Short mmCIF file of C-alpha atoms in Angstrom, two decimals:
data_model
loop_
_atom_site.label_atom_id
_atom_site.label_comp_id
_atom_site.label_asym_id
_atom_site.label_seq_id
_atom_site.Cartn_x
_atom_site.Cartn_y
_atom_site.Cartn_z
CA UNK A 22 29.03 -34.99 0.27
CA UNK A 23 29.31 -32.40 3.40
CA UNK A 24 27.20 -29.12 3.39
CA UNK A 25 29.25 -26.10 4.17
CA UNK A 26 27.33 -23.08 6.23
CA UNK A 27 26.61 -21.53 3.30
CA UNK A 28 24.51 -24.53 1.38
CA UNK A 29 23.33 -24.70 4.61
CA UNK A 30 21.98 -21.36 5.14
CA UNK A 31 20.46 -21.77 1.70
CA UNK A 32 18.37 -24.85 2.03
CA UNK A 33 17.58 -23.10 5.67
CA UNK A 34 15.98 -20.33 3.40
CA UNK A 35 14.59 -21.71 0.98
CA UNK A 36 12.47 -23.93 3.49
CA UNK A 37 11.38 -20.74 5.46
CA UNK A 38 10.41 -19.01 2.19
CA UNK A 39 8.40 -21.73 1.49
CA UNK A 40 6.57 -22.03 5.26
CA UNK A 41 5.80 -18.12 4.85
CA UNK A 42 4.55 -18.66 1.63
CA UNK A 43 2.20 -21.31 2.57
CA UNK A 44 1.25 -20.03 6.21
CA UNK A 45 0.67 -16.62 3.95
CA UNK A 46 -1.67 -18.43 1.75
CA UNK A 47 -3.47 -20.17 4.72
CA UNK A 48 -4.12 -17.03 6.52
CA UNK A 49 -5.59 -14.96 3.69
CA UNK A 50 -7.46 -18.15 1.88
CA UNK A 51 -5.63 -17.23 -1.24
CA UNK A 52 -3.83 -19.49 -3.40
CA UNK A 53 -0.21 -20.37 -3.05
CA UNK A 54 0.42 -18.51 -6.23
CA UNK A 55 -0.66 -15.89 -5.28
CA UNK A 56 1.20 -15.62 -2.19
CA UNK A 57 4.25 -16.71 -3.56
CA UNK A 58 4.26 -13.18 -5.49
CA UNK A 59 3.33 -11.05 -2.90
CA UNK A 60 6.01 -12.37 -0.46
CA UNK A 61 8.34 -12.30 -3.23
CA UNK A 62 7.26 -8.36 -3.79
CA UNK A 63 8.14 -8.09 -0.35
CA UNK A 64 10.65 -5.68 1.61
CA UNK A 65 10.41 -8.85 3.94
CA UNK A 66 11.46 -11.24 1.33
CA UNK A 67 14.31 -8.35 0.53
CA UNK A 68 15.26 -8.53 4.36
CA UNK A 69 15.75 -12.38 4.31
CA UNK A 70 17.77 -12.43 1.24
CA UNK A 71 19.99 -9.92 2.19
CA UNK A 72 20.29 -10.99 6.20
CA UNK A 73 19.33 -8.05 7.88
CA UNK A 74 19.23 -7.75 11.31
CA UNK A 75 19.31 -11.78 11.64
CA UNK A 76 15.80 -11.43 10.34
CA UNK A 77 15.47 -14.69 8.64
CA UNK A 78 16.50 -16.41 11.92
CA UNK A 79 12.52 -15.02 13.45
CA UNK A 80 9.70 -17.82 13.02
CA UNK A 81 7.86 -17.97 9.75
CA UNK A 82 4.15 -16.97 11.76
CA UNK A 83 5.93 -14.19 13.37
CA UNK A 84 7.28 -13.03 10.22
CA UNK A 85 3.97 -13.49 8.16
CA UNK A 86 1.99 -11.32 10.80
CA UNK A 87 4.62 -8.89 10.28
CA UNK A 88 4.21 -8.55 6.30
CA UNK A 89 0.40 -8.22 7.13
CA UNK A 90 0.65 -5.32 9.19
CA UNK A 91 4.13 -3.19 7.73
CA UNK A 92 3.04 -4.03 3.88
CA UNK A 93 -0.39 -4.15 3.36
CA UNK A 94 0.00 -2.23 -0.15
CA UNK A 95 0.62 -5.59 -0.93
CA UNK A 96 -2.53 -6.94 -0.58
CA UNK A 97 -4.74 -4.06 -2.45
#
């Protein structure tokens, strides 16, 4: 079975949702559940989804430092 670009770009996101979600949760010492809904909350998560700006193609750290700081209503 061959993988066209767009299965492709799936599994691609799916795998960096899950390293922000668990760099998230290793950062803040909160459980993975927890951090799975706040990313998911996110404008950031939004961003990915919808390709903006080629934002999903930034590494996972970088991207996790940037929810801290531009959504911290998030973590009130």
């Amino acid at each position: 079975m061959r993988c066209n670009q767009e299965q492709l770009e799936k599994i691609y996101i799916q795998s960096l949702d899950n390293s922000i979600i668990s760099y998230l949760s290793e950062k803040k010492g909160i459980d993975n559940r927890i951090s799975m809904d706040i990313y998911y909350k996110s404008q950031l998560c939004i961003q990915i989804h919808n390709g903006e700006n080629g934002v999903q193609y930034l590494d996972y750290k970088y991207l996790v430092e940037d929810l801290l700081e531009n959504e911290k209503n998030l973590f009130m």
